[in-house]
DNA sequence: GGTAGACCTGGACGC
DNA sequence: GCGTCCAGGTCTACC
C-alpha cells in the first residue's frame, strides 16, 4: 500500500537517462556514505534512489530506478512535478554529477589496470552530491563527529532550510540560504556546534562568488593548486581537503583520519603511535598513484561490508544506529560508512 | 615545523 | 534519569 501511495506521488515528468556501459545503480549509488545523507534516500527493498533536486526555485523529488538489473541499463526517472525541457536538462546534469555518469567505462578501466582487485566487482565510481557546494558542506558536517551526528546535521539542515517539493520532501539548502542564516540558529536547530560560523562563512564565500566552483571543477588546474585553495577555506583541513578532492574526481590524496589508523592497525598490521601508523598507511597506498584514494576507500569498504552486509542493503533509517553500535569493530566506533 | 588544548555533540557507560 | 567520559578534525597559540 505504501509503495502504491509513493508511486502515486510521482506522476509528474518521467524520462530515461543513459548510463555508461558498466554502470550499476545499486553499486555506484551506494559507493560512498553520502548516499545515506539527506536529501538522499536509498530505498533498500525497492533498490531505488530518491532525491530532491533544486531546479532554479523549484524543488523536485525524483525516484531513480534502473530499467533492468543489467550493467549499463538506462535509468528511469519519475518526478513529483511536471518539468520543462530546461528543468529536465538541469536535473539530468545534477544526476550526472552525483552518480558520475560522465565517468566512462574506459576511465574506470584505467583505475582497474592500476588496482585489479576491484575489476570483477566493477567498483570505481564514488557517489557525490549534485553540487560542489553541497559536497563541501557535507564534508564539514563529517569532521570531528561520529556518523550519527553527520546524519542528524544533514537531516536538520534540509528540514530547517531546504525547499519543499510537491511530495513533501526537502532539498539541500543553497549557499544563498545558508549565507543569510544566523550561526546561532544553525547551532540551535541543526546541532552543528562550533561549525556554525564556518558553515555560514563558507556559504557567503560561495554566494558572493569568492569561491568559484567552476575553478575547482576545472581539470586544467593542478591537484596541488586545488588542494592549497581548499586549505584556505574555513573549516577545511588536510582530511577535509583530501575528501573534497576525491569528490572532485581527484584521487591523488587519501583523506587520513582515525579510520585510517584503525585500518592500518586491524587490517594492515601496522603498530606504533597513531601518527606512525598514519604515515605507514599513506606509504602503503603510494603505489596506486593518482588513484590511491579509490584503492584505499574500496579496501576500507571490504571490512564494512564484511560486518554490515553489502552497502545496498544499508538504509537511512537504520544506518545511523548501525554505524554507532559496535557491530563493525570491537574496539572502536565506525565513523564513515561507505 | 611540531604540538597541546579548546571547540561541540551525542552515544556509551556507571550509578 | 542523571552525570561523566570519550570520539572526532580543525584552529590557534605557543615553543
Tab-separated table of C-alpha atoms (C1' of nucleotides) in Angstrom:
chain	number	residue	atom	x	y	z
A	1	UNK	CA	0.000	0.000	0.000
A	2	UNK	CA	2.734	2.429	0.951
A	3	UNK	CA	4.506	1.648	-2.313
A	4	UNK	CA	1.339	2.466	-4.256
A	5	UNK	CA	0.948	5.709	-2.361
A	6	UNK	CA	4.587	6.532	-3.006
A	7	UNK	CA	4.204	5.873	-6.723
A	8	UNK	CA	1.032	7.953	-6.841
A	9	UNK	CA	3.041	10.970	-5.759
A	10	UNK	CA	5.484	10.601	-8.656
A	11	UNK	CA	3.162	11.174	-11.578
A	12	UNK	CA	4.936	14.225	-12.941
A	13	UNK	CA	7.584	14.013	-15.614
A	14	UNK	CA	9.008	10.614	-16.470
A	15	UNK	CA	12.102	10.133	-18.595
A	16	UNK	CA	15.096	7.890	-19.107
A	17	UNK	CA	18.794	8.636	-18.664
A	18	UNK	CA	21.621	6.793	-20.449
A	19	UNK	CA	24.428	5.369	-18.322
A	20	UNK	CA	27.972	4.131	-19.074
A	21	UNK	CA	28.070	0.507	-20.207
A	22	UNK	CA	29.497	-0.724	-16.884
A	23	UNK	CA	27.121	1.266	-14.637
A	24	UNK	CA	25.060	-0.401	-11.888
A	25	UNK	CA	22.828	1.821	-9.777
A	26	UNK	CA	22.851	-0.238	-6.575
A	27	UNK	CA	26.654	-0.489	-6.713
A	28	UNK	CA	27.544	3.010	-7.883
A	29	UNK	CA	24.961	4.978	-5.876
A	30	UNK	CA	25.799	3.164	-2.642
A	31	UNK	CA	29.540	3.560	-3.158
A	32	UNK	CA	30.181	6.400	-0.705
A	33	UNK	CA	28.478	7.263	2.592
A	34	UNK	CA	26.825	10.379	1.210
A	35	UNK	CA	24.050	8.226	-0.258
A	36	UNK	CA	22.816	7.877	3.328
A	37	UNK	CA	22.731	11.628	3.963
A	38	UNK	CA	19.638	13.806	3.359
A	39	UNK	CA	18.275	14.770	0.988
A	40	UNK	CA	19.403	11.449	-0.483
A	41	UNK	CA	17.427	8.312	0.255
A	42	UNK	CA	18.183	4.758	-0.792
A	43	UNK	CA	15.113	2.511	-0.655
A	44	UNK	CA	16.588	-0.888	0.135
A	45	UNK	CA	13.533	-3.020	-0.586
A	46	UNK	CA	12.912	-1.381	-3.963
A	47	UNK	CA	16.584	-0.665	-4.801
A	48	UNK	CA	15.508	2.825	-5.814
A	49	UNK	CA	17.341	6.092	-5.258
A	50	UNK	CA	15.234	9.073	-4.171
A	51	UNK	CA	16.481	12.634	-4.034
A	52	UNK	CA	15.036	16.130	-4.008
A	53	UNK	CA	16.755	18.363	-6.558
A	54	UNK	CA	16.578	22.127	-6.697
A	55	UNK	CA	15.942	23.332	-10.244
A	56	UNK	CA	16.097	27.095	-10.036
A	57	UNK	CA	13.492	27.804	-7.361
A	58	UNK	CA	11.572	24.577	-7.923
A	59	UNK	CA	12.212	21.643	-5.598
A	60	UNK	CA	11.540	18.351	-7.374
A	61	UNK	CA	11.753	14.919	-5.840
A	62	UNK	CA	12.798	12.177	-8.223
A	63	UNK	CA	12.670	8.397	-7.919
A	64	UNK	CA	15.528	6.898	-9.889
A	65	UNK	CA	15.448	3.217	-10.796
A	66	UNK	CA	17.336	1.086	-13.322
A	67	UNK	CA	15.310	-0.256	-16.233
A	68	UNK	CA	16.821	-3.696	-15.593
A	69	UNK	CA	19.454	-5.372	-13.477
A	70	UNK	CA	21.954	-5.392	-16.317
A	71	UNK	CA	25.095	-3.255	-16.428
A	72	UNK	CA	24.592	-0.074	-18.398
A	73	UNK	CA	20.799	-0.201	-18.101
A	74	UNK	CA	19.026	3.108	-18.604
A	75	UNK	CA	17.798	4.892	-15.504
A	76	UNK	CA	14.079	5.590	-15.337
A	77	UNK	CA	13.381	8.867	-13.538
A	78	UNK	CA	9.936	9.612	-12.123
A	79	UNK	CA	9.348	13.116	-10.760
A	80	UNK	CA	6.699	14.548	-8.471
A	81	UNK	CA	6.223	17.558	-10.777
A	82	UNK	CA	5.962	18.347	-14.468
A	83	UNK	CA	9.286	19.672	-15.759
A	84	UNK	CA	10.080	21.952	-18.655
A	85	UNK	CA	12.739	20.780	-21.108
A	86	UNK	CA	15.264	23.102	-19.448
A	87	UNK	CA	14.419	21.797	-15.980
A	88	UNK	CA	14.782	18.230	-17.201
A	89	UNK	CA	18.220	19.031	-18.643
A	90	UNK	CA	19.233	20.605	-15.340
A	91	UNK	CA	18.062	17.595	-13.340
A	92	UNK	CA	19.987	15.249	-15.633
A	93	UNK	CA	23.103	17.421	-15.253
A	94	UNK	CA	22.843	17.223	-11.463
A	95	UNK	CA	22.183	13.477	-11.573
A	96	UNK	CA	25.168	13.034	-13.883
A	97	UNK	CA	27.457	14.778	-11.407
A	98	UNK	CA	26.035	12.861	-8.485
A	99	UNK	CA	26.325	9.371	-9.971
A	100	UNK	CA	29.401	10.233	-12.054
A	101	UNK	CA	27.670	9.172	-15.242
A	102	UNK	CA	30.275	11.173	-17.153
A	103	UNK	CA	32.993	8.827	-15.917
A	104	UNK	CA	33.184	6.292	-18.744
A	105	UNK	CA	33.853	2.564	-18.555
A	106	UNK	CA	37.278	3.345	-20.038
A	107	UNK	CA	38.003	5.782	-17.174
A	108	UNK	CA	37.124	3.092	-14.650
A	109	UNK	CA	39.215	0.549	-16.558
A	110	UNK	CA	42.304	2.778	-16.113
A	111	UNK	CA	41.787	2.580	-12.350
A	112	UNK	CA	41.361	-1.215	-12.539
A	113	UNK	CA	44.565	-1.533	-14.524
A	114	UNK	CA	46.432	0.011	-11.604
A	115	UNK	CA	44.426	-1.838	-8.940
A	116	UNK	CA	42.899	-5.026	-10.454
A	117	UNK	CA	41.346	-6.072	-7.138
A	118	UNK	CA	38.149	-4.185	-7.990
A	119	UNK	CA	37.824	-5.167	-11.631
A	120	UNK	CA	35.490	-8.112	-11.102
A	121	UNK	CA	33.085	-6.158	-8.895
A	122	UNK	CA	33.443	-3.110	-11.094
A	123	UNK	CA	33.972	-0.717	-8.191
A	124	UNK	CA	35.216	2.664	-9.342
A	125	UNK	CA	32.623	5.429	-9.214
A	126	UNK	CA	32.091	7.177	-5.890
A	127	UNK	CA	28.707	8.786	-5.282
A	128	UNK	CA	28.794	12.511	-4.543
A	129	UNK	CA	26.419	15.490	-4.426
A	130	UNK	CA	24.798	17.322	-7.336
A	131	UNK	CA	26.910	20.387	-6.470
A	132	UNK	CA	30.398	21.231	-5.257
A	133	UNK	CA	28.851	23.408	-2.543
A	134	UNK	CA	26.849	20.534	-1.060
A	135	UNK	CA	29.951	18.322	-1.115
A	136	UNK	CA	31.901	20.948	0.830
A	137	UNK	CA	29.184	21.414	3.470
A	138	UNK	CA	28.619	17.660	3.822
A	139	UNK	CA	32.357	17.226	4.336
A	140	UNK	CA	32.373	19.878	7.080
A	141	UNK	CA	29.488	18.068	8.795
A	142	UNK	CA	31.552	14.875	8.777
A	143	UNK	CA	34.569	16.359	10.532
A	144	UNK	CA	35.166	15.654	14.194
A	145	UNK	CA	31.916	13.794	14.737
A	146	UNK	CA	30.684	10.240	14.664
A	147	UNK	CA	28.427	9.173	11.790
A	148	UNK	CA	25.048	9.580	13.569
A	149	UNK	CA	25.822	13.261	14.166
A	150	UNK	CA	26.656	13.762	10.489
A	151	UNK	CA	23.347	12.118	9.552
A	152	UNK	CA	21.470	14.333	12.018
A	153	UNK	CA	23.151	17.559	10.875
A	154	UNK	CA	22.261	16.970	7.229
A	155	UNK	CA	18.693	15.969	8.090
A	156	UNK	CA	18.204	19.089	10.195
A	157	UNK	CA	19.822	21.407	7.645
A	158	UNK	CA	17.375	20.180	4.993
A	159	UNK	CA	14.427	20.377	7.373
A	160	UNK	CA	15.259	23.912	8.502
A	161	UNK	CA	16.173	25.494	5.188
A	162	UNK	CA	15.581	23.128	2.284
A	163	UNK	CA	12.876	23.982	-0.268
A	164	UNK	CA	9.880	21.637	-0.165
A	165	UNK	CA	8.810	19.577	-3.172
A	166	UNK	CA	5.244	18.624	-4.143
A	167	UNK	CA	5.619	15.267	-2.387
A	168	UNK	CA	6.787	16.977	0.811
A	169	UNK	CA	10.497	16.158	0.615
A	170	UNK	CA	13.197	18.759	1.212
A	171	UNK	CA	16.117	19.851	-0.948
A	172	UNK	CA	19.582	20.665	0.382
A	173	UNK	CA	19.958	24.336	1.404
A	174	UNK	CA	21.560	26.648	-1.131
A	175	UNK	CA	24.594	28.827	-0.454
A	176	UNK	CA	22.297	31.874	-0.523
A	177	UNK	CA	20.015	30.382	2.135
A	178	UNK	CA	22.859	29.365	4.429
A	179	UNK	CA	24.669	32.681	3.894
A	180	UNK	CA	21.746	34.637	5.348
A	181	UNK	CA	21.194	32.289	8.302
A	182	UNK	CA	22.490	33.320	11.702
A	183	UNK	CA	25.168	30.955	13.028
A	184	UNK	CA	23.374	30.711	16.372
A	185	UNK	CA	20.260	29.452	14.598
A	186	UNK	CA	22.239	26.736	12.831
A	187	UNK	CA	23.800	25.697	16.105
A	188	UNK	CA	20.481	25.619	17.981
A	189	UNK	CA	18.357	23.968	15.276
A	190	UNK	CA	20.822	21.816	13.346
A	191	UNK	CA	23.225	20.635	16.075
A	192	UNK	CA	26.243	21.764	14.080
A	193	UNK	CA	28.036	23.019	17.197
A	194	UNK	CA	31.137	25.136	16.622
A	195	UNK	CA	30.820	24.529	12.846
A	196	UNK	CA	28.041	27.151	12.777
A	197	UNK	CA	30.163	30.172	11.844
A	198	UNK	CA	32.331	28.138	9.456
A	199	UNK	CA	29.298	26.877	7.525
A	200	UNK	CA	27.843	30.370	7.204
A	201	UNK	CA	31.220	31.779	6.198
A	202	UNK	CA	31.645	29.077	3.551
A	203	UNK	CA	28.155	29.790	2.233
A	204	UNK	CA	28.966	33.503	1.986
A	205	UNK	CA	32.152	32.736	0.047
A	206	UNK	CA	30.149	30.687	-2.464
A	207	UNK	CA	27.219	33.101	-2.595
A	208	UNK	CA	29.402	36.141	-3.235
A	209	UNK	CA	31.430	34.331	-5.878
A	210	UNK	CA	34.676	34.476	-3.902
A	211	UNK	CA	34.690	30.701	-4.239
A	212	UNK	CA	34.109	29.764	-7.860
A	213	UNK	CA	33.002	26.113	-8.219
A	214	UNK	CA	33.991	26.158	-11.894
A	215	UNK	CA	37.616	26.815	-10.954
A	216	UNK	CA	37.666	23.832	-8.593
A	217	UNK	CA	35.985	21.590	-11.180
A	218	UNK	CA	38.405	22.671	-13.927
A	219	UNK	CA	40.717	19.769	-14.737
A	220	UNK	CA	43.282	22.229	-16.103
A	221	UNK	CA	44.138	23.237	-12.547
A	222	UNK	CA	46.678	21.041	-10.788
A	223	UNK	CA	45.812	18.857	-7.794
A	224	UNK	CA	48.313	20.838	-5.769
A	225	UNK	CA	46.694	24.185	-6.641
A	226	UNK	CA	43.225	22.839	-5.828
A	227	UNK	CA	44.418	21.377	-2.545
A	228	UNK	CA	46.039	24.648	-1.485
A	229	UNK	CA	42.888	26.587	-2.370
A	230	UNK	CA	40.736	24.164	-0.358
A	231	UNK	CA	43.012	24.502	2.682
A	232	UNK	CA	42.416	28.267	2.578
A	233	UNK	CA	38.692	27.720	3.222
A	234	UNK	CA	37.295	27.911	6.778
A	235	UNK	CA	36.792	24.518	8.390
A	236	UNK	CA	38.821	22.722	5.735
A	237	UNK	CA	41.956	20.974	6.964
A	238	UNK	CA	44.034	18.163	5.442
A	239	UNK	CA	41.353	15.473	5.890
A	240	UNK	CA	38.509	17.592	4.503
A	241	UNK	CA	40.633	18.847	1.603
A	242	UNK	CA	41.552	15.299	0.555
A	243	UNK	CA	37.926	14.188	0.827
A	244	UNK	CA	36.663	17.117	-1.243
A	245	UNK	CA	39.371	16.404	-3.802
A	246	UNK	CA	38.144	12.840	-4.311
A	247	UNK	CA	34.629	14.235	-4.639
A	248	UNK	CA	36.050	16.445	-7.401
A	249	UNK	CA	37.403	13.323	-9.103
A	250	UNK	CA	40.972	13.920	-7.929
A	251	UNK	CA	42.115	10.738	-6.196
A	252	UNK	CA	45.772	11.597	-5.594
A	253	UNK	CA	45.393	12.178	-1.830
A	254	UNK	CA	43.992	9.948	0.932
A	255	UNK	CA	41.661	11.511	3.487
A	256	UNK	CA	43.567	10.248	6.500
A	257	UNK	CA	41.634	10.089	9.743
A	258	UNK	CA	41.098	7.814	12.712
A	259	UNK	CA	39.526	5.239	10.408
A	260	UNK	CA	42.827	5.105	8.518
A	261	UNK	CA	44.625	4.332	11.758
A	262	UNK	CA	42.086	1.651	12.663
A	263	UNK	CA	42.502	0.110	9.205
A	264	UNK	CA	46.288	0.342	9.434
A	265	UNK	CA	46.319	-1.487	12.741
A	266	UNK	CA	43.498	-4.010	12.307
A	267	UNK	CA	43.912	-4.947	8.652
A	268	UNK	CA	47.415	-3.978	7.582
A	269	UNK	CA	49.023	-4.985	10.874
A	270	UNK	CA	50.890	-1.736	11.470
A	271	UNK	CA	51.986	-0.908	15.001
A	272	UNK	CA	53.222	2.138	16.877
A	273	UNK	CA	51.758	5.581	17.511
A	274	UNK	CA	48.759	6.878	15.542
A	275	UNK	CA	50.998	9.309	13.685
A	276	UNK	CA	53.356	6.496	12.706
A	277	UNK	CA	50.526	4.199	11.607
A	278	UNK	CA	49.033	7.031	9.546
A	279	UNK	CA	52.365	7.602	7.776
A	280	UNK	CA	52.637	3.885	7.017
A	281	UNK	CA	49.071	3.796	5.657
A	282	UNK	CA	49.917	6.721	3.370
A	283	UNK	CA	53.063	4.920	2.190
A	284	UNK	CA	51.133	1.665	1.708
A	285	UNK	CA	48.828	3.253	-0.878
A	286	UNK	CA	51.536	5.283	-2.606
A	287	UNK	CA	51.915	2.713	-5.453
A	288	UNK	CA	48.351	3.488	-6.542
A	289	UNK	CA	49.459	6.996	-7.518
A	290	UNK	CA	46.694	9.237	-8.820
A	291	UNK	CA	44.087	6.590	-7.946
A	292	UNK	CA	45.172	5.956	-4.381
A	293	UNK	CA	42.037	7.301	-2.703
A	294	UNK	CA	39.844	4.791	-4.522
A	295	UNK	CA	42.165	1.903	-3.680
A	296	UNK	CA	42.103	2.989	-0.043
A	297	UNK	CA	38.356	3.509	0.078
A	298	UNK	CA	37.343	0.234	-1.518
A	299	UNK	CA	39.744	-1.586	0.784
A	300	UNK	CA	38.041	0.031	3.806
A	301	UNK	CA	34.657	-0.968	2.426
A	302	UNK	CA	35.569	-4.639	2.295
A	303	UNK	CA	35.645	-4.574	6.075
A	304	UNK	CA	32.493	-2.521	6.453
A	305	UNK	CA	30.584	-4.872	4.180
A	306	UNK	CA	32.022	-7.987	5.828
A	307	UNK	CA	30.440	-6.855	9.063
A	308	UNK	CA	27.340	-4.929	7.982
A	309	UNK	CA	26.428	-6.603	4.690
A	310	UNK	CA	26.532	-5.115	1.188
A	311	UNK	CA	26.189	-1.325	1.065
A	312	UNK	CA	22.989	-1.517	-0.999
A	313	UNK	CA	21.300	-3.198	1.977
A	314	UNK	CA	22.061	-0.237	4.276
A	315	UNK	CA	19.161	2.142	4.612
A	316	UNK	CA	18.744	5.591	6.024
A	317	UNK	CA	16.547	4.555	8.926
A	318	UNK	CA	18.956	2.031	10.379
A	319	UNK	CA	22.366	3.243	9.221
A	320	UNK	CA	22.767	5.796	11.993
A	321	UNK	CA	22.238	3.237	14.726
A	322	UNK	CA	24.083	0.528	12.819
A	323	UNK	CA	27.187	2.618	12.457
A	324	UNK	CA	27.266	3.809	16.004
A	325	UNK	CA	26.834	0.450	17.634
A	326	UNK	CA	29.882	-1.712	17.982
A	327	UNK	CA	28.873	-4.064	15.263
A	328	UNK	CA	31.724	-3.084	12.995
A	329	UNK	CA	34.655	-3.234	15.341
A	330	UNK	CA	35.156	-4.489	18.851
A	331	UNK	CA	37.373	-1.654	19.942
A	332	UNK	CA	36.226	1.393	18.039
A	333	UNK	CA	33.089	3.039	16.743
A	334	UNK	CA	32.821	3.158	12.990
A	335	UNK	CA	32.611	6.649	11.692
A	336	UNK	CA	32.076	6.863	7.977
A	337	UNK	CA	30.257	4.093	6.188
A	338	UNK	CA	30.847	3.800	2.511
B	1	DG	C1'	57.720	22.747	11.910
B	2	DG	C1'	55.685	20.351	15.657
B	3	DT	C1'	52.375	20.013	19.496
B	4	DA	C1'	48.871	20.920	23.203
B	5	DG	C1'	44.428	22.328	24.152
B	6	DA	C1'	39.856	24.183	23.029
B	7	DC	C1'	35.952	23.715	20.312
B	8	DC	C1'	30.636	20.844	20.483
B	9	DT	C1'	27.554	16.944	20.222
B	10	DG	C1'	25.702	12.625	21.235
B	11	DG	C1'	26.397	7.741	22.377
B	12	DA	C1'	28.054	4.580	25.940
B	13	DC	C1'	28.505	3.548	30.482
B	14	DG	C1'	28.165	3.548	35.591
B	15	DC	C1'	25.421	4.620	39.365
C	1	DG	C1'	17.289	9.570	34.843
C	2	DC	C1'	21.484	11.804	35.668
C	3	DG	C1'	26.446	12.674	35.434
C	4	DT	C1'	30.770	11.539	33.367
C	5	DC	C1'	33.709	10.007	29.790
C	6	DC	C1'	35.030	9.719	25.170
C	7	DA	C1'	35.479	10.088	19.924
C	8	DG	C1'	36.077	13.001	16.121
C	9	DG	C1'	39.163	17.068	12.589
C	10	DT	C1'	40.340	21.992	12.634
C	11	DC	C1'	42.242	26.035	14.501
C	12	DT	C1'	45.118	28.856	17.407
C	13	DA	C1'	48.759	29.751	20.473
C	14	DC	C1'	52.994	28.551	21.856
C	15	DC	C1'	57.667	26.500	21.864
